[in-house]
XYZ file of C-alpha atoms in Angstrom:
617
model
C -117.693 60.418 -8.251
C -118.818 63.247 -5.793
C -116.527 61.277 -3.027
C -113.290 62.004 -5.339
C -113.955 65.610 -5.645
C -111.216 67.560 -4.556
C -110.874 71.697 -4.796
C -108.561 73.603 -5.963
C -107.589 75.072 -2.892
C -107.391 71.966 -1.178
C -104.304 70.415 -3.032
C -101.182 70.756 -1.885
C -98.899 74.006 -2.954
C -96.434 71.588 -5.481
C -100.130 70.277 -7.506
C -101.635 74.131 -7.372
C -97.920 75.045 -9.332
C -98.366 72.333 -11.370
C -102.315 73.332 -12.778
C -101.103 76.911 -13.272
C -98.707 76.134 -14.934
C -101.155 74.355 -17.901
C -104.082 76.297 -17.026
C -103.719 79.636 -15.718
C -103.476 81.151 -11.931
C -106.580 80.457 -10.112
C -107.580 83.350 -8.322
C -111.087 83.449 -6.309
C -112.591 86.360 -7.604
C -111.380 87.770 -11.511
C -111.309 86.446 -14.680
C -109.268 83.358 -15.643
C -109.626 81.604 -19.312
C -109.902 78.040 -17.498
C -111.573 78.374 -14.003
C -111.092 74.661 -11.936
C -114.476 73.780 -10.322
C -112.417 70.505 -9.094
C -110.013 67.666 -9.878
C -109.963 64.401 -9.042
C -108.284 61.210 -9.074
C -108.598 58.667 -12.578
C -111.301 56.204 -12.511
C -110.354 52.649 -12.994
C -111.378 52.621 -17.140
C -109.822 55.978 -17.164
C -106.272 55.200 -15.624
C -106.150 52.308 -18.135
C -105.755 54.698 -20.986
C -101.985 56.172 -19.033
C -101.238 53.092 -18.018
C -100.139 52.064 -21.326
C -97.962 53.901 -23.618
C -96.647 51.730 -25.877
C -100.396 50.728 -27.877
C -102.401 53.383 -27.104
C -102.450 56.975 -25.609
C -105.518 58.884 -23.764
C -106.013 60.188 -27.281
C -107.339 57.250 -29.076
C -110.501 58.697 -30.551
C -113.728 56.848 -31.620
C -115.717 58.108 -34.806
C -119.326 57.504 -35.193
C -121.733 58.052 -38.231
C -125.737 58.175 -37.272
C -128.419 57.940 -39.518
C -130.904 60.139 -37.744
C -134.766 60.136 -38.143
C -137.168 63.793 -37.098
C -136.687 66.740 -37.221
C -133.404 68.981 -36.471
C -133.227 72.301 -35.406
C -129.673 73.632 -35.000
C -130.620 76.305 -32.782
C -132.510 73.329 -30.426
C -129.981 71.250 -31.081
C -127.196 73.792 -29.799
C -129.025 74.583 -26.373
C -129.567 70.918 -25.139
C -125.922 70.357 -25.890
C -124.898 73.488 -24.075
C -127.646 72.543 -21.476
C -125.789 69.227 -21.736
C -122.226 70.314 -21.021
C -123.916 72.420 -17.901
C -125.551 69.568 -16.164
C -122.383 66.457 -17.169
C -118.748 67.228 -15.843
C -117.797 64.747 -18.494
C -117.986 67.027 -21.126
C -116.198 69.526 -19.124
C -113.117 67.086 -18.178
C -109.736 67.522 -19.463
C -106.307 65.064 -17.907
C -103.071 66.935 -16.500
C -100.046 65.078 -15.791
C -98.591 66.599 -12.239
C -95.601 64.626 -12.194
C -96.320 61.666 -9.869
C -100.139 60.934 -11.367
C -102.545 62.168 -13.071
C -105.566 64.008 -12.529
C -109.067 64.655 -14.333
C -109.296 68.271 -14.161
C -113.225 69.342 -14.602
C -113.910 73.718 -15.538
C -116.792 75.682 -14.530
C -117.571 75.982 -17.829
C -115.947 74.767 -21.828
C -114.787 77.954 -23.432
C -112.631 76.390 -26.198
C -115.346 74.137 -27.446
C -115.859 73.148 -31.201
C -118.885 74.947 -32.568
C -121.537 72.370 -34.359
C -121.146 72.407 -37.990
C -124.547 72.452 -39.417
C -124.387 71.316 -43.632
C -127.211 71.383 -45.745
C -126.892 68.495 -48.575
C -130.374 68.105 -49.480
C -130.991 67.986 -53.083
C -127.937 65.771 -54.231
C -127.506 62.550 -55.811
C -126.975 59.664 -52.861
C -123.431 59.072 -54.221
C -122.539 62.258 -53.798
C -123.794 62.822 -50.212
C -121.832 59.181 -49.194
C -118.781 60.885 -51.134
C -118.927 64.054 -49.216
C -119.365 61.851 -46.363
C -115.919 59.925 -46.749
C -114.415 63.139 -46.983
C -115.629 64.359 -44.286
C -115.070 61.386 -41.877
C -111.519 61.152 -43.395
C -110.464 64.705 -42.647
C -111.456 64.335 -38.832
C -108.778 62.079 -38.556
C -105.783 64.561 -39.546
C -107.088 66.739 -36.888
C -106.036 65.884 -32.941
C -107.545 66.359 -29.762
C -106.115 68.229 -26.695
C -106.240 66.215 -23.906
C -104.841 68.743 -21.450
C -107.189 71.327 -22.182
C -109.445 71.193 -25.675
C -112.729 69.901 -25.823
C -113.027 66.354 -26.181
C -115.702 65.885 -28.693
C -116.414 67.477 -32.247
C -119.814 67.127 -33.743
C -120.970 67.339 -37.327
C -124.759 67.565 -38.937
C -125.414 67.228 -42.444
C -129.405 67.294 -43.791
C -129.370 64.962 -46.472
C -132.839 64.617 -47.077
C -136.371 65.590 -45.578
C -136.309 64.629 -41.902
C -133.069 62.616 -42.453
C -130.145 63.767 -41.059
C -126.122 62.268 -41.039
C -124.571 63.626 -37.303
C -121.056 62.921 -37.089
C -119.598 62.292 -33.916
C -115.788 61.856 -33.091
C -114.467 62.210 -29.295
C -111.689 60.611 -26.935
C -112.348 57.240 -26.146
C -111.771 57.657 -22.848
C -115.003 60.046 -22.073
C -117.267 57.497 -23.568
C -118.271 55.465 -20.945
C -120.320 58.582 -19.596
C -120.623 60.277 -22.998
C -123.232 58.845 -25.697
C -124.755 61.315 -28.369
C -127.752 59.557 -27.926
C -129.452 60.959 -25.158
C -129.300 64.594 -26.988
C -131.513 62.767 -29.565
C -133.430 61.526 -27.056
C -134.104 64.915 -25.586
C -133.668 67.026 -29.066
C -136.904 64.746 -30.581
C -139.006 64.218 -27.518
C -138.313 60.487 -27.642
C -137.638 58.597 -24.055
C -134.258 57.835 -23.346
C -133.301 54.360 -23.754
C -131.095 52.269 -22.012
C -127.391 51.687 -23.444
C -125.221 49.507 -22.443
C -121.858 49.882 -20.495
C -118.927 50.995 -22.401
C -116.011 48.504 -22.036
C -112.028 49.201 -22.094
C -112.528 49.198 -25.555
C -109.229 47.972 -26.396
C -108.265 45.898 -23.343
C -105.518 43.635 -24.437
C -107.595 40.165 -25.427
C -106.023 36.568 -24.280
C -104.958 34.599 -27.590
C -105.992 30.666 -27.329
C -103.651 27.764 -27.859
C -104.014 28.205 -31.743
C -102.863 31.444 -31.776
C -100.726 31.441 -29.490
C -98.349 28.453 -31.427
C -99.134 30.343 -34.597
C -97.769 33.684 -33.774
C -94.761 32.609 -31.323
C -93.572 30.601 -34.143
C -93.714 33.437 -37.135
C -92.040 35.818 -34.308
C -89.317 33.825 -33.131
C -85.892 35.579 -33.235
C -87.621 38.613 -33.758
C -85.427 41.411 -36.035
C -83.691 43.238 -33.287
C -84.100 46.679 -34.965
C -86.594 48.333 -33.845
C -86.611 52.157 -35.218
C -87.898 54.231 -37.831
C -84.860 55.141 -39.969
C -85.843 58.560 -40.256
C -86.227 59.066 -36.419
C -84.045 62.218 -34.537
C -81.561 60.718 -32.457
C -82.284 63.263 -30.078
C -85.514 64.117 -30.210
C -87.608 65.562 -27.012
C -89.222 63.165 -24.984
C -92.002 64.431 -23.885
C -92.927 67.130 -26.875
C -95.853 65.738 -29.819
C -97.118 67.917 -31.958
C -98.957 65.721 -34.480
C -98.740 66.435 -38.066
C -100.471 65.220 -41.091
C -99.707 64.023 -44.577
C -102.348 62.612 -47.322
C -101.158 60.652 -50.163
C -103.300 60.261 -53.059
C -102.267 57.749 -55.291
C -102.807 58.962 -59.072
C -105.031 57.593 -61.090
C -102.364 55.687 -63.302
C -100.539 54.712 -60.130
C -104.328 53.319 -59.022
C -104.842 51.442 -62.229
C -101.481 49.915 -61.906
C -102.549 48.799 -58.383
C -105.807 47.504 -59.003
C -104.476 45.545 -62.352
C -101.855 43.714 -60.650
C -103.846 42.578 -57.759
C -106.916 41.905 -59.987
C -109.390 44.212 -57.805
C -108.576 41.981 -54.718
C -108.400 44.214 -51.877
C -106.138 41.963 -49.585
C -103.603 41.941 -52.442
C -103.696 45.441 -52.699
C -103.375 45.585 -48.941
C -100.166 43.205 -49.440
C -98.832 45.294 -52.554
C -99.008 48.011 -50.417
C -98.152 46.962 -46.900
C -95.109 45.095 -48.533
C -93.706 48.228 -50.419
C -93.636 50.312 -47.047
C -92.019 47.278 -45.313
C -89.391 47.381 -48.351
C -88.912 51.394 -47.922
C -88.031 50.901 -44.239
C -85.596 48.177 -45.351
C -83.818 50.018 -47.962
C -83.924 53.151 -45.663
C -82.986 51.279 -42.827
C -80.250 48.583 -44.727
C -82.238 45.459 -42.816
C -83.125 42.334 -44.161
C -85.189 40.938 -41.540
C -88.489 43.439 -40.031
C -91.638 43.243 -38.669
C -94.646 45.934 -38.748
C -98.323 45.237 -37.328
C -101.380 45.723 -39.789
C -104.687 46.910 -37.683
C -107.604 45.113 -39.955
C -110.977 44.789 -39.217
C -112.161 42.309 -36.761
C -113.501 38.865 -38.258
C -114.304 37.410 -34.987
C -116.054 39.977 -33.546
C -119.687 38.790 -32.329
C -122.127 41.385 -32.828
C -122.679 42.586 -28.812
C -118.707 42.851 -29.040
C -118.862 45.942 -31.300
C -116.709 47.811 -28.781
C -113.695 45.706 -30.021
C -113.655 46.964 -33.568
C -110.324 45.748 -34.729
C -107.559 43.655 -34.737
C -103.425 43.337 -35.158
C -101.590 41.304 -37.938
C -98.107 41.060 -36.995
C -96.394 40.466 -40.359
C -92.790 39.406 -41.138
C -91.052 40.699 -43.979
C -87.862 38.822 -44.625
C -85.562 39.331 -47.708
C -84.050 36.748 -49.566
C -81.046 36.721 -51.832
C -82.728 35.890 -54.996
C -85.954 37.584 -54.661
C -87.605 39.225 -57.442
C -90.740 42.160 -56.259
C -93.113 39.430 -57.038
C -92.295 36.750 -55.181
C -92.127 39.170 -52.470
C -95.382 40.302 -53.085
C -96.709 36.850 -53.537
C -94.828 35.895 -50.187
C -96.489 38.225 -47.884
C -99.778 37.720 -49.689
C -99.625 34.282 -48.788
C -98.565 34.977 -45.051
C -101.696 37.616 -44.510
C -103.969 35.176 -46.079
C -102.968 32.249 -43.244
C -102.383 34.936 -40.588
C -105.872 37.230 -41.310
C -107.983 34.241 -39.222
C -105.087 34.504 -36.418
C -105.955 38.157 -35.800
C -106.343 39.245 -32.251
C -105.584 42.220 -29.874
C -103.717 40.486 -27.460
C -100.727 42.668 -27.650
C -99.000 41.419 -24.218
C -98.331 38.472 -26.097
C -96.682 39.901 -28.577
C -95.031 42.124 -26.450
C -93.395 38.915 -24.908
C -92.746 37.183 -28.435
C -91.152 40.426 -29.687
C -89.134 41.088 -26.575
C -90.189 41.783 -22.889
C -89.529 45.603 -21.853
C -89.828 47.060 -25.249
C -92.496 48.124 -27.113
C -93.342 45.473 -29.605
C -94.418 48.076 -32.882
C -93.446 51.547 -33.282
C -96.085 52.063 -35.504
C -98.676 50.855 -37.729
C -100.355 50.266 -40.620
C -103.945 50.667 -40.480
C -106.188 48.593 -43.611
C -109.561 49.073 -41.479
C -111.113 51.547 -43.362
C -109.458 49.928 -46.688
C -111.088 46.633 -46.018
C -114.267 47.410 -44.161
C -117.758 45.990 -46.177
C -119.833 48.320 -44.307
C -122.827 49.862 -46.909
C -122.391 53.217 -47.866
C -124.794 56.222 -45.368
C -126.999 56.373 -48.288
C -128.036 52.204 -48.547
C -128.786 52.239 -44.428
C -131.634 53.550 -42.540
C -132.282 56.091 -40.445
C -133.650 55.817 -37.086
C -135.091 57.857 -34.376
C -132.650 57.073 -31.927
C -129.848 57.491 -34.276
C -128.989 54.206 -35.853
C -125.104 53.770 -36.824
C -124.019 53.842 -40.267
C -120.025 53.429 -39.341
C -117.755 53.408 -36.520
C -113.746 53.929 -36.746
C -111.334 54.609 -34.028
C -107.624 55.389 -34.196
C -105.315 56.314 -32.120
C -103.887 59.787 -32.676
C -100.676 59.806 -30.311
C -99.243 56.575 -29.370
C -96.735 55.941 -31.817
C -94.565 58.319 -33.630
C -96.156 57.185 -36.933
C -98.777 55.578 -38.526
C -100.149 55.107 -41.921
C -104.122 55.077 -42.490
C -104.803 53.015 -45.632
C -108.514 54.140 -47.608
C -110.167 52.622 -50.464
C -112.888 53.781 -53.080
C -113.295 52.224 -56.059
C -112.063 55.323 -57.819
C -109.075 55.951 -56.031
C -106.986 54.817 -53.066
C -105.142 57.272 -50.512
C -102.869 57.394 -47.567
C -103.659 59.494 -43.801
C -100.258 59.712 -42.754
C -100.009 60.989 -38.899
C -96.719 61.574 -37.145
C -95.291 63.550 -34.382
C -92.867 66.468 -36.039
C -91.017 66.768 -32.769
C -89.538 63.563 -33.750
C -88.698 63.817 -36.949
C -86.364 66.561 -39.328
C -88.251 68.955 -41.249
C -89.999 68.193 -44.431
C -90.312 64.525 -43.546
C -93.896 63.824 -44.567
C -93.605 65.045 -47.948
C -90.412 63.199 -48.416
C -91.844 60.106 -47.297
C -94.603 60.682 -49.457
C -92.421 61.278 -52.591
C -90.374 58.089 -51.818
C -93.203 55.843 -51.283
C -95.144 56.279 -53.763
C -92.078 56.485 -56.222
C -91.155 52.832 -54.945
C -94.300 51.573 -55.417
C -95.110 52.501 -58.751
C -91.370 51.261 -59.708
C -92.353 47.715 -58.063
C -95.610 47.666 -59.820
C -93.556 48.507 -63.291
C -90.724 46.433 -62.956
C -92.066 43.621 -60.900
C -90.358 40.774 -62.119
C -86.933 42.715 -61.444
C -84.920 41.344 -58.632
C -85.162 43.378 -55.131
C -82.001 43.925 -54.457
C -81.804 45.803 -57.929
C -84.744 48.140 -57.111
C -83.496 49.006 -53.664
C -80.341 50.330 -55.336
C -82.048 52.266 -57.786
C -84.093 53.519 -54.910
C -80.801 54.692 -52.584
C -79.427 56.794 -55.802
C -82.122 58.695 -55.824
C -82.081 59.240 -52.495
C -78.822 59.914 -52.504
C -79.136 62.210 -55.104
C -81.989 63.817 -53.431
C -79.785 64.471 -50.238
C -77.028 66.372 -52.131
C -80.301 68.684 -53.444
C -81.262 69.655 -49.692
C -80.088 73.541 -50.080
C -81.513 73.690 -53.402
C -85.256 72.631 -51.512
C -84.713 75.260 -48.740
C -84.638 77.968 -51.900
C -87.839 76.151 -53.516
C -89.474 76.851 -50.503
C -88.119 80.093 -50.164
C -89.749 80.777 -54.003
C -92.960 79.078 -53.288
C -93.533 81.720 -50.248
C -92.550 84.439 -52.610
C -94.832 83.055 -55.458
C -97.829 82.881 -53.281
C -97.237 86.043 -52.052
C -97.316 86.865 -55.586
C -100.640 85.414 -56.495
C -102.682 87.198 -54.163
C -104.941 89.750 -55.325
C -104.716 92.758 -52.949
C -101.268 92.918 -53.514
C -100.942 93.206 -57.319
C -99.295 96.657 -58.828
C -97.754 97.226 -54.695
C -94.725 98.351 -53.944
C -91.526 95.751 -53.317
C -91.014 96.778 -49.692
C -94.625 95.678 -49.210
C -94.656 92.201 -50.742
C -91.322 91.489 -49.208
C -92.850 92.728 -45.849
C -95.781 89.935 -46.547
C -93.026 87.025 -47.611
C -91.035 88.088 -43.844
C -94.527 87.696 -41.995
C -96.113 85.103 -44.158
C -96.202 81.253 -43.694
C -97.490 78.327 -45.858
C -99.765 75.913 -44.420
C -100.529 72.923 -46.424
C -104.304 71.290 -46.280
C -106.128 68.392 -48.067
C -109.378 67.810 -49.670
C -112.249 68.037 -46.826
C -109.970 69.972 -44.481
C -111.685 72.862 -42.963
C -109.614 75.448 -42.669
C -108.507 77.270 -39.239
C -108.075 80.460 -38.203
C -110.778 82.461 -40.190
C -111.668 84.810 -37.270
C -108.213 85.610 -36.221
C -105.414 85.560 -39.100
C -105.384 86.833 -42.714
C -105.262 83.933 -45.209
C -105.168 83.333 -48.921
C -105.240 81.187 -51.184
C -101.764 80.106 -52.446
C -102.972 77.305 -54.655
C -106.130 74.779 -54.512
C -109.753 75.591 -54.606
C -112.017 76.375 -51.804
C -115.713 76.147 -50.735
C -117.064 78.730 -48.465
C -120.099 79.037 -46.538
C -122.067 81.018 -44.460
C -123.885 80.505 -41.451
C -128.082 81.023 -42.326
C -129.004 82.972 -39.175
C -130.698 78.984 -38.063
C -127.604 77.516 -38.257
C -126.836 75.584 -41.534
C -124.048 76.996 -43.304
C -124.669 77.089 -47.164
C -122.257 77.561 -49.793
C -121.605 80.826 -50.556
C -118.407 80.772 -53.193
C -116.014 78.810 -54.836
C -112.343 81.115 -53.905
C -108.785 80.037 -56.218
C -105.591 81.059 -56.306
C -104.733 84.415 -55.084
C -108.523 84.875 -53.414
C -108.335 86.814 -50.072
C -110.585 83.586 -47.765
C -111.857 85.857 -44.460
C -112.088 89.326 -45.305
C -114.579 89.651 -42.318
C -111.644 89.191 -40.068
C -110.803 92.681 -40.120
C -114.345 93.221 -38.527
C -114.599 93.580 -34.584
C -117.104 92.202 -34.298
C -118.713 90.248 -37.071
C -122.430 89.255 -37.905
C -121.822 85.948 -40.002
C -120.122 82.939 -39.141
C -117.736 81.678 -42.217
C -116.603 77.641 -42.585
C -113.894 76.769 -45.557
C -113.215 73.957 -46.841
C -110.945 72.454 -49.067
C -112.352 70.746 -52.340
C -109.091 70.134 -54.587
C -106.534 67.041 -53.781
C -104.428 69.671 -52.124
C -103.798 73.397 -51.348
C -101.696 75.594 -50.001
C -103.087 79.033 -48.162
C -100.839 81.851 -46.974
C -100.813 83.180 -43.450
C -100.533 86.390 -42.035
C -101.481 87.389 -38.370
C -103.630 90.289 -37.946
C -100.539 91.310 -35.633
C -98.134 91.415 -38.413
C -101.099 92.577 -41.042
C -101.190 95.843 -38.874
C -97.539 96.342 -39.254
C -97.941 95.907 -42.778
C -100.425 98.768 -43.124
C -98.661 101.180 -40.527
C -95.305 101.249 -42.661
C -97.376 100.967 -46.143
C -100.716 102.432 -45.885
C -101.365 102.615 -49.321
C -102.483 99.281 -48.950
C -105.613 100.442 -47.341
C -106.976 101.697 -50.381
C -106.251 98.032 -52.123
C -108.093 96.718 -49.486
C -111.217 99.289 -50.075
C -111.077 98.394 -53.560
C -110.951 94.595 -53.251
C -113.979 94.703 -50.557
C -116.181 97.113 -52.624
C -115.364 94.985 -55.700
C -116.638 91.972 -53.744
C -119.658 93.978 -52.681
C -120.247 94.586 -56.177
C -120.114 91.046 -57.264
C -122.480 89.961 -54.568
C -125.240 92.603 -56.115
C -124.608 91.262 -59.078
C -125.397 88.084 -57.428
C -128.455 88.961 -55.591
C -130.174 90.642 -58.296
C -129.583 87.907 -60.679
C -131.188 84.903 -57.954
């Protein structure tokens, strides 16, 4: 690519506006937080990934589990990947759309990378490493990439026994034809570097054959004409995502329920539950007559085809005047049984079936994970090289919404990602609430005609949407509760806990989450339960406490400069932390400083508990 390079200097005035504008002025000698080495133009696999909008987006991300064999220092491990990211502009590469293209901008050096997380799991039960695992693997997907200018990779490494180690590896699709984790094994364990093969467009639309083609331009014709969410802003930006994330947990009666009525067949359940969001949409949307695309694994994949890990199952969900819930449900069972060995990921044909010019899904519905046989980390291997245990991918950014289906046999739960430019406030936990409400009403009363629970379903709503002032005080209250719960502020003043609820905010998290912003902004812990750990001094963090309600997370943060690296994460279904900026914190203590002494206290009380600790191990 040395041909393609082009300086900074050497654009033209309009394209130098345009990179400041994203990544700072570029002068030749000073400091700059993102200093351009070069840019240049998109290589064929890259330009495929803007070339498309309507299926996938440059941030489609790949996820892969290794099973690693040797030895693994952290310390090693974190100079050959620096040494790594020094010698390959691919881990320095970020995209910038200048208006008439785009352009791989590549930085001197990565400032805003992820650090390696380093667990230590050795010691526990199998099932509980493989649990941890899930977690683990599941929470990377609630958390995007930045394209424009965020690193482009996030690694994991978990010891789970001796010289056995799980490295998980999620990064942008589109640096993985010159990207593969491997060679740092190679290096990190003196090993020679094999050969691996060339990465394909990984999702390059496939060509259906005759079969498929009849089968699926026959169950499309006349195609519903609606085609949006009905919860979408009319006039939302264009050009504005910030991705949000929701998880839904099903409860453990709601899970029983499940499980009973499909008799612990997971393509029933995937029916059950594919059909009750198709019915929400109706209801929500007053249509009789939709279509939504299921991503399921891919049955016809031959082994060296690996890179194509999934495919789409266009299914139709038509109502009928006399239906009852289950023979809907038995309906579009039926259809996903005869469709599932029609599965392909030739979406230009269903682009033309559904309608030429318009994208033909506005989201989807993804049963890979639900449905995937794969054996747990624990039953596989481990190999020198790395051998892989899993490998997901998912697309972060190309639709407004989409709903990531996961199964245990313990429990079943939602990912739900979504774009909150695009949608009014509040929406994920309302879709949340409604969906799982209609499902566990279909599973209760299935033998009750639709058209009966779809008009218990709009009274609630209805009701719901004369309560909306009422919510804006809950939330209100729940800002003033959890500025009630936490510790350093019990016995203060009024003026100073209404100070914290006028600089405080509530960010919501979910079991595995790690939790950001531990070295810049005062948190606590509104509700949940939280593991934290500390860094060793060689790089494994190990737990140090289990924090609740009320429990100040980072009091290091008021350090300058600090001596131990922290990691949170979350270990209840859900929690809620409070938020205060070290901006606003200071402005806090300058108009009360008598909360300086609550601070002493809490910190020496810590200190004491931590004696208490040490002398005791």
């Amino acid at each position: 690519m040395q041909e393609n390079r082009i300086s900074f200097e050497d654009l033209p005035k309009k394209d130098q506006v345009r990179l400041c504008a994203v990544y700072g002025s570029q002068p030749k000698n000073g400091y700059t937080a993102y200093r351009i080495e070069y840019v240049r133009e998109l290589t064929p696999y890259e330009a495929w990934f803007f070339g498309r909008g309507n299926f996938l987006s440059p941030s489609f991300l790949t996820q892969t589990l290794y099973k690693l064999k040797g030895t693994l220092s952290p310390l090693l491990f974190n100079r050959i990947l620096r040494d790594y990211e020094a010698q390959e502009d691919v881990l320095r590469t970020n995209y910038c759309d200048i208006g008439d293209r785009v352009l791989a901008v590549v930085t001197k050096e990565r400032k805003n990378t992820e650090p390696v997380i380093y667990n230590n799991l050795q010691g526990r039960e199998p099932e509980e490493i493989d649990e941890m695992l899930s977690k683990f693997s599941a929470a990377e997907i609630r958390y995007p990439f930045d394209v424009e200018k965020g690193g482009l990779h996030r690694i994991f490494v978990f010891h789970t026994g001796p010289d056995e180690y799980a490295v998980l590896v999620t990064a942008a699709q589109i640096i993985l034809d010159r990207f593969d984790i491997r060679k740092i094994f190679s290096q990190l364990l003196n090993l020679p570097e094999v050969e691996y093969s060339e990465v394909k467009p990984v999702l390059q639309s496939g060509h259906m054959e005759s079969k498929m083609h009849e089968y699926w331009k026959k169950l499309l014709a006349a195609p519903p004409q609606s085609n949006a969410l009905p919860w979408e802003l009319e006039n939302a930006p264009q050009h504005s995502y910030k991705q949000r994330a929701r998880n839904i947990v099903l409860s453990g009666e709601l899970f029983s329920s499940l499980v009973e009525e499909s008799k612990g067949n997971r393509m029933m359940m995937m029916a059950i539950l594919a059909s009750t969001w198709g019915l929400l949409l109706q209801t929500e949307g007053r249509l009789k007559d939709l279509c939504i695309c299921l991503l399921v694994p891919n049955q016809n994949m031959q082994k060296e085809e690996a890179w194509r890990p999934f495919s789409m199952v266009p299914v139709r969900q038509t109502l009928a005047k006399d239906d009852t819930i289950d023979s809907l449900l038995k309906r579009q069972f039926q259809q996903m049984l005869v469709s599932r060995p029609y599965a392909c990921l030739d979406w230009e044909s269903f682009e033309t079936f559904l309608g030429k010019g318009k994208k033909p899904f506005n989201h989807f519905l993804d049963f890979y994970d639900f449905l995937s046989e794969e054996k747990p980390y624990s039953q596989q291997s481990a190999e020198a090289n790395g051998g892989v245990v899993s490998r997901r991918s998912w697309d972060s950014r190309s639709t407004k919404l989409s709903l990531y289906f996961q199964y245990t046999k313990t429990k079943a739960s939602i990912i739900m990602l979504y774009d909150e430019a695009s949608f009014p406030p509040g929406i994920g936990d309302r879709i949340a609430k409604t969906y799982t409400l209609l499902l566990q009403q279909m599973l209760t009363d299935i033998h009750k005609p639709v058209d009966v629970i779809q008009e218990n379903l709009l009274a609630r709503l209805h009701s719901e949407k004369s309560m909306q002032a009422v919510y804006k005080e809950e939330e209100k209250a729940r800002l003033q509760h959890a500025v009630s719960t936490v510790q350093i502020l019990q016995g203060a003043s009024s003026g100073t806990t209404q100070h914290f609820v006028q600089a405080g905010t509530l960010r919501t998290y979910f079991e595995g989450d790690r939790i950001e912003g531990t070295d810049r902004d005062f948190l606590f812990v509104a509700e949940g339960k939280l593991a934290r750990s500390i860094e060793d001094g060689e790089g494994w963090y190990c737990t140090l406490d289990i924090v609740k309600d009320g429990a100040w997370i980072n009091e290091t943060v008021t350090l300058e400069e600090r001596k131990a690296t922290l990691s949170v994460e979350v270990l209840s279904e859900r929690a809620e932390i409070l938020v205060v900026s070290k901006e606003a914190m200071e402005n806090i203590l300058t108009q009360h400083p008598s909360l300086y002494k609550k601070i002493i206290t809490y910190a020496v009380s810590q200190l004491e508990k931590y004696q208490r600790l040490w002398a005791q191990s």
